Coordinates of C-alpha atoms in Angstrom, one line a residue:
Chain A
X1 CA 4.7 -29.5 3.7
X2 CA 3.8 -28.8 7.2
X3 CA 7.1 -26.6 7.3
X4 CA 5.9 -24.3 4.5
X5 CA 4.9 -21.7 7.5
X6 CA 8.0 -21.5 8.5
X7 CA 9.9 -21.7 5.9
X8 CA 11.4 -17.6 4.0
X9 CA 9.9 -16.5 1.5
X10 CA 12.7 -17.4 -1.2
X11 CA 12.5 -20.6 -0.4
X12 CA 8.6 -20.9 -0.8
X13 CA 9.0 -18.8 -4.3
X14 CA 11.3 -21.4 -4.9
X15 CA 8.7 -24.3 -4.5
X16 CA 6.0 -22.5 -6.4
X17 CA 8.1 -21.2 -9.4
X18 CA 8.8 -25.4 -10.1
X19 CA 4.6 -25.3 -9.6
X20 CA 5.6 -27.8 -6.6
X21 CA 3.1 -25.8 -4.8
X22 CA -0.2 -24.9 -6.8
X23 CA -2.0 -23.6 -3.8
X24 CA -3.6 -21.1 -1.9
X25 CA -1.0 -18.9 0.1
X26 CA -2.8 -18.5 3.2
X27 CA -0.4 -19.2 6.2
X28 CA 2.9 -19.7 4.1
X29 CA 6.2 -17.7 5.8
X30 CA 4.3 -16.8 8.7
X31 CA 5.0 -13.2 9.1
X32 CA 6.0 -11.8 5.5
X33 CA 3.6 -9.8 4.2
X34 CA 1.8 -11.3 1.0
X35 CA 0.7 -8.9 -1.9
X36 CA -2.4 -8.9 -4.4
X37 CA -0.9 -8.5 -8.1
X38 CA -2.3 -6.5 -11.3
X39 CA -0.2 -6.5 -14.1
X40 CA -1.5 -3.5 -16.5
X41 CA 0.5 -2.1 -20.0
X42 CA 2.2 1.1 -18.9
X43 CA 0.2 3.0 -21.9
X44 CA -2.5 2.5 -18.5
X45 CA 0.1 2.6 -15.5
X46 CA 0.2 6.1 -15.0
X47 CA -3.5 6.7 -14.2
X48 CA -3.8 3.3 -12.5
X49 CA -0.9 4.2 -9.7
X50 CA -3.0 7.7 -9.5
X51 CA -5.8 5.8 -8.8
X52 CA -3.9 3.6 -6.5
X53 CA -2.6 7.1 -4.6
X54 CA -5.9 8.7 -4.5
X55 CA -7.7 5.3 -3.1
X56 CA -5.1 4.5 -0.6
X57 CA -7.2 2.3 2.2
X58 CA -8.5 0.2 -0.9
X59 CA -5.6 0.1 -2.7
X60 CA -2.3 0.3 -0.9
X61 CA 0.9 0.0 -3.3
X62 CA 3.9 -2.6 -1.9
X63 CA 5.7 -2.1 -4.8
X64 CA 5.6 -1.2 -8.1
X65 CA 7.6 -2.6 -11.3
X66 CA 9.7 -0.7 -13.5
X67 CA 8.0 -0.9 -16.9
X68 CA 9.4 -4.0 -18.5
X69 CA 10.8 -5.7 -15.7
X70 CA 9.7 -8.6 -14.0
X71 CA 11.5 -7.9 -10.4
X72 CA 9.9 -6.4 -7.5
X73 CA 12.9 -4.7 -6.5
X74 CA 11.5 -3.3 -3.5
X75 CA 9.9 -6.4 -2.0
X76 CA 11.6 -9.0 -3.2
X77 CA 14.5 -8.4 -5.3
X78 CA 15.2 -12.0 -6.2
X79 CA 12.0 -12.7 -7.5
X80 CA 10.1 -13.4 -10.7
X81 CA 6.8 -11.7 -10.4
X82 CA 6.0 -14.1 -13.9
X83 CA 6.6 -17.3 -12.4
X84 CA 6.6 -17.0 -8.4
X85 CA 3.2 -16.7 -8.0
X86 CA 1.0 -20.2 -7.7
X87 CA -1.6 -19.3 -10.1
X88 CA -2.5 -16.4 -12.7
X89 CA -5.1 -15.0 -14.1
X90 CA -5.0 -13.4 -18.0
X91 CA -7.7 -10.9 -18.8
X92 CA -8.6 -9.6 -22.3
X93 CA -10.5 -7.1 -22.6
X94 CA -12.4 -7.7 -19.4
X95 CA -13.0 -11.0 -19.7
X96 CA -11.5 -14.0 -18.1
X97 CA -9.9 -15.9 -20.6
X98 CA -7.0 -18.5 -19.1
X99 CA -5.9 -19.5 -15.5
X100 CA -2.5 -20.5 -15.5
X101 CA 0.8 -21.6 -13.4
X102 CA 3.6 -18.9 -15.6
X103 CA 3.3 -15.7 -17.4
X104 CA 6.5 -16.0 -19.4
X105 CA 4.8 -16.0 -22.5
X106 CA 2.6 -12.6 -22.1
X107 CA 5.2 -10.8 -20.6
X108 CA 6.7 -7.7 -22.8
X109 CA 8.6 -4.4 -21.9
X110 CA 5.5 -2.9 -22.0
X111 CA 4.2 -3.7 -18.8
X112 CA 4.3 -2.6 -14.6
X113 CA 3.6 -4.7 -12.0
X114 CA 1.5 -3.2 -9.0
X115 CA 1.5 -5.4 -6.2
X116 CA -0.9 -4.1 -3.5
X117 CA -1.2 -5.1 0.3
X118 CA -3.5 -7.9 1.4
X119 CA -5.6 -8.2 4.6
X120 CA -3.6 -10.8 5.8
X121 CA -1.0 -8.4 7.2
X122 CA -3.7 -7.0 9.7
X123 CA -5.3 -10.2 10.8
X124 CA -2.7 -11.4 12.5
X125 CA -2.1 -8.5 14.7
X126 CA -5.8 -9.5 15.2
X127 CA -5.2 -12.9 16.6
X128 CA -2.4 -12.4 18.9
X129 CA -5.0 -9.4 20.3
X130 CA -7.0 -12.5 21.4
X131 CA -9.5 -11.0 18.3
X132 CA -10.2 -14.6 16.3
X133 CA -10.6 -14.5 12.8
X134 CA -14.0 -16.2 11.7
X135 CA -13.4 -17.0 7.9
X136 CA -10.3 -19.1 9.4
X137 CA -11.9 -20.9 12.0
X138 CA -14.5 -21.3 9.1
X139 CA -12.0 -22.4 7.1
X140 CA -13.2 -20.2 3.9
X141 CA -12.6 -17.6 2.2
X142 CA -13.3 -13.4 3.4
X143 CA -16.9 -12.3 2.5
X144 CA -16.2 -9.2 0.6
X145 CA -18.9 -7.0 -0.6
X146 CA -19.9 -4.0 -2.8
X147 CA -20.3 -1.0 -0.7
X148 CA -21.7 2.4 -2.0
X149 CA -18.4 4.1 -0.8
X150 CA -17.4 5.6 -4.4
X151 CA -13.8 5.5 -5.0
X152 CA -11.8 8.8 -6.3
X153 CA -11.5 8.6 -10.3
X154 CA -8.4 9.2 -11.5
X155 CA -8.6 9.1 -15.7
X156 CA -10.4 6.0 -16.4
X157 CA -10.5 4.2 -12.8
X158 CA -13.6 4.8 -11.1
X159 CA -16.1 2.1 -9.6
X160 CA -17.8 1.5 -5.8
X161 CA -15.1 0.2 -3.2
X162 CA -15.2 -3.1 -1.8
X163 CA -14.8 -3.9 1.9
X164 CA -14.0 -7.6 3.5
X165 CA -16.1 -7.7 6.5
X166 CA -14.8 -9.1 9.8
X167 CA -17.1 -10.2 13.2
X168 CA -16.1 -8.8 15.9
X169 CA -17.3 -9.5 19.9
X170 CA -18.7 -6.0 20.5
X171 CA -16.2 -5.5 23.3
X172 CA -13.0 -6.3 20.8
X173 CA -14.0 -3.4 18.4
X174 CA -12.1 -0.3 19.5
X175 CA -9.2 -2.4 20.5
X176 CA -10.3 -3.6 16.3
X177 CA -9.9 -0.2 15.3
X178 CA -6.4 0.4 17.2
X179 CA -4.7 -2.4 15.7
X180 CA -5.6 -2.0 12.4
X181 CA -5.1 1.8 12.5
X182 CA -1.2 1.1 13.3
X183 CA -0.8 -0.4 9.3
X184 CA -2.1 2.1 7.1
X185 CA -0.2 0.8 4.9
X186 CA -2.2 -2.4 4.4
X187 CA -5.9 -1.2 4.5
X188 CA -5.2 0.6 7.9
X189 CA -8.8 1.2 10.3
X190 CA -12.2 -0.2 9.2
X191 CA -14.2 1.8 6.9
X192 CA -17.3 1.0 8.7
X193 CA -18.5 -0.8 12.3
X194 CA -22.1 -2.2 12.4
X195 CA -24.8 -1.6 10.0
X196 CA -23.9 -2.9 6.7
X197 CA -27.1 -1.3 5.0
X198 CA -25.7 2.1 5.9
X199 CA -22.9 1.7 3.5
X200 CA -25.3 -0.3 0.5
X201 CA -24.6 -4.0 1.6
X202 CA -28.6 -5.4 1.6
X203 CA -27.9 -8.5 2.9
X204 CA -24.9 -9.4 4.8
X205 CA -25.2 -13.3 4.4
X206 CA -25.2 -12.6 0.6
X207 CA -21.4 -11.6 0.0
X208 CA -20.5 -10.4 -3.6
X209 CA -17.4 -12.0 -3.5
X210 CA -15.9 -14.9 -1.0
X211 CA -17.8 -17.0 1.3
X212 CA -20.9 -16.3 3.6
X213 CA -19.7 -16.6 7.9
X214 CA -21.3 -16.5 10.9
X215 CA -22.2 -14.0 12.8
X216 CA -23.0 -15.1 16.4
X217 CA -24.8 -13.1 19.0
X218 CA -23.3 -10.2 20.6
X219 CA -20.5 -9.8 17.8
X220 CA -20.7 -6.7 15.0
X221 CA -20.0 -6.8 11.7
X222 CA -16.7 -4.5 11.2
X223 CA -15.8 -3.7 7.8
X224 CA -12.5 -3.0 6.1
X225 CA -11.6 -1.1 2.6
X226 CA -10.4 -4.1 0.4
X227 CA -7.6 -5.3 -2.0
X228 CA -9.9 -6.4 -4.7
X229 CA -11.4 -3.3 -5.1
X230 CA -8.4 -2.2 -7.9
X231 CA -9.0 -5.5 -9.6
X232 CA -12.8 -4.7 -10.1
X233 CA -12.3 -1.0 -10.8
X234 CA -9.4 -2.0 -13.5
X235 CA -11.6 -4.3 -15.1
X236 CA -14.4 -2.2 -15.4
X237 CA -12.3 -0.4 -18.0
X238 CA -11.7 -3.5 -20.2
X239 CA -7.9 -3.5 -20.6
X240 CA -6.8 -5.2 -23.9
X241 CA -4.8 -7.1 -21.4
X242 CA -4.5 -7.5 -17.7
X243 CA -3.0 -10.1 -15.5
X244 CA -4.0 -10.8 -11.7
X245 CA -2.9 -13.7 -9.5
X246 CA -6.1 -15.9 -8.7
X247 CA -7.9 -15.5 -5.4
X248 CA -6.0 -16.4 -2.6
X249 CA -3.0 -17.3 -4.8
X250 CA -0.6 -14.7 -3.8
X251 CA 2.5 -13.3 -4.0
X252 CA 4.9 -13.4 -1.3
X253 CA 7.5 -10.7 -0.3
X254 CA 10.6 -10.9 1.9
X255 CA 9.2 -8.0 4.1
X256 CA 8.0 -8.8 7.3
X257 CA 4.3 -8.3 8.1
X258 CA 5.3 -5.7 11.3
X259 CA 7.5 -3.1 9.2
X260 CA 4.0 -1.4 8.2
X261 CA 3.5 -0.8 11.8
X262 CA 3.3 3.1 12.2
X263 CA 3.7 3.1 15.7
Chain B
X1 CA -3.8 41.1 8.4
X2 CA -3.9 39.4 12.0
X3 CA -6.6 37.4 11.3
X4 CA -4.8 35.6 8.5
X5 CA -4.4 32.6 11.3
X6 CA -8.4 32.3 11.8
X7 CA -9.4 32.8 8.0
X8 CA -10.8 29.8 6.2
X9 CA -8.5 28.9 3.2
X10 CA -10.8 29.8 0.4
X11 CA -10.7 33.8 1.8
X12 CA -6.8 33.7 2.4
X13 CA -6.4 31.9 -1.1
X14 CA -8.4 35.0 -2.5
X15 CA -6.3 37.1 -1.2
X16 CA -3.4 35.5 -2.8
X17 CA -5.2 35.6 -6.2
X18 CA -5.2 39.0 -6.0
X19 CA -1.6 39.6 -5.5
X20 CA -2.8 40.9 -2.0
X21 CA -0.6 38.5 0.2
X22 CA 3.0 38.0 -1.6
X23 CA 4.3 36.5 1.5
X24 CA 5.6 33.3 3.1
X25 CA 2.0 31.6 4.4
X26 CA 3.3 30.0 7.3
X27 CA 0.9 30.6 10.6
X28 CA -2.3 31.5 7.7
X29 CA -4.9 29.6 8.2
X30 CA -4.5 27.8 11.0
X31 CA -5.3 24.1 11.1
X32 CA -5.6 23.4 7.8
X33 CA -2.5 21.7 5.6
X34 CA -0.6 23.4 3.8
X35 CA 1.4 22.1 0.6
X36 CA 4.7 22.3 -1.6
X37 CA 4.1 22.2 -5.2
X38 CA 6.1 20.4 -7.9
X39 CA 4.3 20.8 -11.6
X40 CA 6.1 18.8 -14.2
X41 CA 5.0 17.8 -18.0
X42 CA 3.4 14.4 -18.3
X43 CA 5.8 13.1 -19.8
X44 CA 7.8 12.9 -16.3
X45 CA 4.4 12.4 -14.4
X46 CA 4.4 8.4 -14.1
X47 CA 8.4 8.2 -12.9
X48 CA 7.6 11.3 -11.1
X49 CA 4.3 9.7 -9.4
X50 CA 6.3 6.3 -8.7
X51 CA 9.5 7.9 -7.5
X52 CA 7.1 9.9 -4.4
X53 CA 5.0 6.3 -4.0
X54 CA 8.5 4.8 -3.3
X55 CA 9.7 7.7 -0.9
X56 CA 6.6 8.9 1.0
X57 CA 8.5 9.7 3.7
X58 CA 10.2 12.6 1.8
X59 CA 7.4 12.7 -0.8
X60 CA 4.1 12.6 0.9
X61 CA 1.4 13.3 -2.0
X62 CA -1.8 14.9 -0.5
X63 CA -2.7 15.8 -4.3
X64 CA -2.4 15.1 -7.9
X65 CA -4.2 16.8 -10.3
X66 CA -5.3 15.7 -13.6
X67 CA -2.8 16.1 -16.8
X68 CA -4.2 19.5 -17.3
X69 CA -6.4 20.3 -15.3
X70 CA -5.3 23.4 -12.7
X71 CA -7.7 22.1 -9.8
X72 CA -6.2 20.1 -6.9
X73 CA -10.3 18.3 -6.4
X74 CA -9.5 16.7 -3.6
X75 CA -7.5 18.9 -1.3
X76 CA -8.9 22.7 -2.5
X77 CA -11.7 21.7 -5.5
X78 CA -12.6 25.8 -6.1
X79 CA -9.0 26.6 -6.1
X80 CA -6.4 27.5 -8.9
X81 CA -3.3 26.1 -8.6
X82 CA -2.0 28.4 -11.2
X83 CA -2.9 32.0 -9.4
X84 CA -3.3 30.5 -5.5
X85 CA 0.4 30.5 -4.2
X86 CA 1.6 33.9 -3.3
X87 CA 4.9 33.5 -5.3
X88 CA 6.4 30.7 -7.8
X89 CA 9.8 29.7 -9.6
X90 CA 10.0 28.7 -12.8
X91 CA 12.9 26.0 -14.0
X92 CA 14.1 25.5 -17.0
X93 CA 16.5 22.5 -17.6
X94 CA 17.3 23.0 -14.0
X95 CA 18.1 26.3 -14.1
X96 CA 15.6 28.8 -11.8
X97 CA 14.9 31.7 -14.9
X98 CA 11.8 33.3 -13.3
X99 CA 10.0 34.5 -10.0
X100 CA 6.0 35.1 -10.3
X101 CA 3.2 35.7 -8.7
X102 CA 0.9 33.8 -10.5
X103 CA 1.8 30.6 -13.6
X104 CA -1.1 31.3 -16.3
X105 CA 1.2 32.2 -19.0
X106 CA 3.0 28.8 -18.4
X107 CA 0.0 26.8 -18.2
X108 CA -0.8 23.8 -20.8
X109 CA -3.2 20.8 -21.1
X110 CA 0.5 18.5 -20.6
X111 CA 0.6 19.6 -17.2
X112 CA 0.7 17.9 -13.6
X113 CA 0.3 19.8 -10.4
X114 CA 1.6 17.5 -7.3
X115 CA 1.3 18.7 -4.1
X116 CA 3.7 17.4 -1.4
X117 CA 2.7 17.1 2.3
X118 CA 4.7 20.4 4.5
X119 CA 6.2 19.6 8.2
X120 CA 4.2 22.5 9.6
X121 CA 1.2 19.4 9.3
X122 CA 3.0 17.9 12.5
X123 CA 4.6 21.1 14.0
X124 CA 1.6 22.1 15.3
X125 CA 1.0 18.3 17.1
X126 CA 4.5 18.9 18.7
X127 CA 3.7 22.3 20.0
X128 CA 0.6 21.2 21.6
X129 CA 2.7 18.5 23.3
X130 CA 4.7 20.9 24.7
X131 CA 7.4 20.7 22.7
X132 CA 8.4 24.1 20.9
X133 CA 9.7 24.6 17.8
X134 CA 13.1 26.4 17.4
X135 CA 12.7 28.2 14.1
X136 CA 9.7 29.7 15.0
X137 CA 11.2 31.1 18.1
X138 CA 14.0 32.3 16.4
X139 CA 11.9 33.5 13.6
X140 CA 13.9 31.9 10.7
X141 CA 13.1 29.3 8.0
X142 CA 13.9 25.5 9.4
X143 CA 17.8 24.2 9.0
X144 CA 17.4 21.3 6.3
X145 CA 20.1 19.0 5.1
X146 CA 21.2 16.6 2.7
X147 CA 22.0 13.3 3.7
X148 CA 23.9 9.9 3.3
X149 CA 20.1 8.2 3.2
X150 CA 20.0 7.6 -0.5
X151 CA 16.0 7.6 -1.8
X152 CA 14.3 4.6 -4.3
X153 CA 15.1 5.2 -7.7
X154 CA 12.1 5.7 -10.1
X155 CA 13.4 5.9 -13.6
X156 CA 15.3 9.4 -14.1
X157 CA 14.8 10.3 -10.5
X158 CA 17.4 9.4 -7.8
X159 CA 19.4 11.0 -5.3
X160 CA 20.1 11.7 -1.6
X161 CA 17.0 12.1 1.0
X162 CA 16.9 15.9 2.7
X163 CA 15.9 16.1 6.0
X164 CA 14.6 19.2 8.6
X165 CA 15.9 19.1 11.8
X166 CA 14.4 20.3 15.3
X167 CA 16.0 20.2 18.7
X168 CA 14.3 18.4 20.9
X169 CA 14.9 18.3 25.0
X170 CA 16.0 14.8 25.3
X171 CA 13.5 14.0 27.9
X172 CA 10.9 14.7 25.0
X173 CA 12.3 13.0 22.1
X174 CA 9.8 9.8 22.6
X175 CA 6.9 11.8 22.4
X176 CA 8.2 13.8 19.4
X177 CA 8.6 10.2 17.6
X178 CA 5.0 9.4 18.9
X179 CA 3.1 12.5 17.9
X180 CA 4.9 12.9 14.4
X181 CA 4.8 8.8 14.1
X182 CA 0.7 9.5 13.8
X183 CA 0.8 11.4 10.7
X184 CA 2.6 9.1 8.0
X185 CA 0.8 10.9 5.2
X186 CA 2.8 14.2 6.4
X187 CA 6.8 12.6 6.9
X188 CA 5.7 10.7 9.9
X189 CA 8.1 9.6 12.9
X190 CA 11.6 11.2 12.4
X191 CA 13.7 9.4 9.8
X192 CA 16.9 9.8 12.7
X193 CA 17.7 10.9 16.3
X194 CA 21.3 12.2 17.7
X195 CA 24.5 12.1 15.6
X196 CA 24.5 14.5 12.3
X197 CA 27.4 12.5 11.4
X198 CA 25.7 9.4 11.4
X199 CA 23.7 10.4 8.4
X200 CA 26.5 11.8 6.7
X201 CA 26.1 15.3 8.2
X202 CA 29.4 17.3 8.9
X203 CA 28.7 19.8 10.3
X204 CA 25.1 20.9 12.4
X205 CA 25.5 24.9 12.3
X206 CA 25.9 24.6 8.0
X207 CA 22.6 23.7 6.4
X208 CA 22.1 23.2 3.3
X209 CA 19.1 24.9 2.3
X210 CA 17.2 26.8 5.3
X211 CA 18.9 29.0 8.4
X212 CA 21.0 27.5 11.1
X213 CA 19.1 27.4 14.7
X214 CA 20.2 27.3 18.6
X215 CA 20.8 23.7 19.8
X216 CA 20.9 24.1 23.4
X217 CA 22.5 22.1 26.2
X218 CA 20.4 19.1 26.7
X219 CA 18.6 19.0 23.2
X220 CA 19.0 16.1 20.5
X221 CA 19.0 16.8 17.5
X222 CA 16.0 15.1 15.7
X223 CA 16.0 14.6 11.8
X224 CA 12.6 14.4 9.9
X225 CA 12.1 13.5 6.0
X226 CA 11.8 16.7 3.8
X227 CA 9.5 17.9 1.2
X228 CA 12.2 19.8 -0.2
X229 CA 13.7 16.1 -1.5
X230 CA 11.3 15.7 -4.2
X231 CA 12.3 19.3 -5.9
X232 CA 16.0 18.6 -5.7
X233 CA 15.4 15.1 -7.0
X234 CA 13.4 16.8 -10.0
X235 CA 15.9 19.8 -10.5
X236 CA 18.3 17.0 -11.0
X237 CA 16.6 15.8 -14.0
X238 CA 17.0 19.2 -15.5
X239 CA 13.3 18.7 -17.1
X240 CA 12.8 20.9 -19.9
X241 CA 10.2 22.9 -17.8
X242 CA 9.1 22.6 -14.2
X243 CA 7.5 25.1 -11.7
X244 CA 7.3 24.9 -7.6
X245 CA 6.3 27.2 -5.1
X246 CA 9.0 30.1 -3.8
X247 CA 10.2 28.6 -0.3
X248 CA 7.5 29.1 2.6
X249 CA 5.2 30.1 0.1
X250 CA 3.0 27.1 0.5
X251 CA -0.4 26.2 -1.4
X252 CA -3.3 26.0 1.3
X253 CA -5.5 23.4 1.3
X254 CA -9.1 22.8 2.9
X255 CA -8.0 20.0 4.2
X256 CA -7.1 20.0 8.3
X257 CA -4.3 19.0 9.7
X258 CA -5.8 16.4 11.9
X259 CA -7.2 14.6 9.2
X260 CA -3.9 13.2 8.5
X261 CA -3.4 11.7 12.1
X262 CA -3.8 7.7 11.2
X263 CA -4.5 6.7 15.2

């Protein structure tokens, strides 16, 4: 499977909606951009894409469903958002209640598909600015934490945003903040550089979501508005039903990472 | 009235609520953003909402109010949008049956205000880069056209993309797609540069909506995404009722300009 980087995106969709591939995403068709999902009823969609518009560093929209179907006709018009993702996650009413490989069975015309953009898109830019990564070298997942940034409510949505937090060699961060300014699109410029207690994080080794990384001498913690941050806020509501893919399982598009380029 | 240009918004959008200014806004409170409006029922709202997250180019949202609430909270939270535009037009199944200076009357909790990002955002940029704008030196509204560039369907709404069109010098046109390319919440970098006919323009001295201006020897024309595509999108609808601004009579905002540069 050592191909699966370089393989398109149709043909990885492909491998996963057969659940040949019940996997993280990380690193699969190197340079398409990969999405977060929430699947919501529509009698919700409207104030959850307000949300979405007002909130647009935490929560920036790839592509939304037409109520009812299953095709992201923006991103990836040949696929299946109820099958071409690796793994699933079904909330009721807030709770977790099944993890699982298809959605077939819960789909209905009822629903719209928000696929939102995923920090992946940014950190490569990162890397080939010579900026490393540490939760890859680490080989682990993004500490992410709850800020007290407060989101814009829109109807029912409300809730603190989330950031990921990146290390960053103190004399990387402005060329940091100019790389990630150029994709707005995907979670754009950090939220915050240095401090974490100035936006409500107490402990920076104590992440509320993800893994703990290091943080070596000389480097500054550089934080960046997050993709989980819908999830959490949608939750807090208690849908009667929401879907999401599981962390780190996500949904692939056929557009290329460096169309959200601004300039 | 000359010091309309250094008033804060909140004075000039007094003004306005007193029938005091029934004029086009343009050059009034300089700095800050100013806005189209688009009010639909709520029944249109979601498709409405979706189509301008598919097209932000022509349909940059800098505000959506709350199903019936009148105050856009995050651009102008002590304004009206029901008495703070100088002069609006009422539709009815498509059909313009009413100018007025102020919407009370027509006002009901079903109501969505949306306010659409306005190219004099990014006019200002160019002119402090030197480059000047034509219809302000020949004192007339901006030439804008209808295109071959079909926009993303969102449910009812569909139709061609309108653009605005500048002449540039041609030895400016990369900085004109730099300066403008910083402010993707306001139509960002031009949608085309050179030949009208390209973009399935006939002929350069017939707009469609606006007044024709002066390309000189030398000068490109340069194409930009228009706010005025949303409205003709909607109009084609026909929805039962649905109220905008009079051209160039623009909502003010507190927000400035250069808020909306991303780098």
């Amino acid at each position: 499977m050592s191909n699966l980087a370089t393989m398109h995106p149709s043909e990885v969709r492909q491998l996963i909606r057969n659940n040949e591939l019940v996997k993280p995403t990380s690193g699969w068709a190197s340079g398409y951009t990969q999405a977060n999902l929430a699947i919501l009823k529509k009698e919700l969609a409207f104030e959850f894409l307000l949300f979405c518009q007002r909130n647009q560093k935490p929560c920036p929209l790839i592509d939304v469903t037409e109520p009812g179907s299953p095709i992201p006709q923006l991103s990836a018009p040949e696929a299946d958002i109820r099958t071409d993702i690796p793994k699933y996650r079904v909330y009721r009413h807030g709770e977790l209640v099944e993890e699982v490989t298809d959605i077939v069975k819960f789909w209905n015309d009822d629903m719209v598909a928000f696929l939102i953009g995923c920090s992946f898109t940014f950190e490569h830019p990162l890397m080939n600015n010579g900026i490393a990564i540490r939760h890859i070298e680490e080989n682990c997942n993004v500490p992410m934490y709850k800020t007290n940034i407060p989101t814009v409510k829109a109807g029912r949505f409300e809730g603190p945003t989330v950031v990921s937090m990146r290390p960053v060699p103190e004399q990387a961060v402005v060329r940091a903040v100019q790389v990630t300014s150029r994709f707005p699109a995907v979670h754009g410029a950090p939220l915050h550089i240095g401090n974490p207690v100035s936006i409500g994080i107490q402990d920076i080794n104590e992440p509320d979501f993800g893994d703990r990384v290091t943080i070596k001498e000389g480097e500054v913690p550089v934080f960046w508005a997050c993709g989980v941050t819908p999830q959490a806020v949608a939750m807090h509501v208690k849908p009667e039903l929401m879907i999401t893919h599981a962390p780190g399982h996500m949904f692939i598009t056929d557009l290329r990472d460096e169309r959200f380029g601004v300039i």
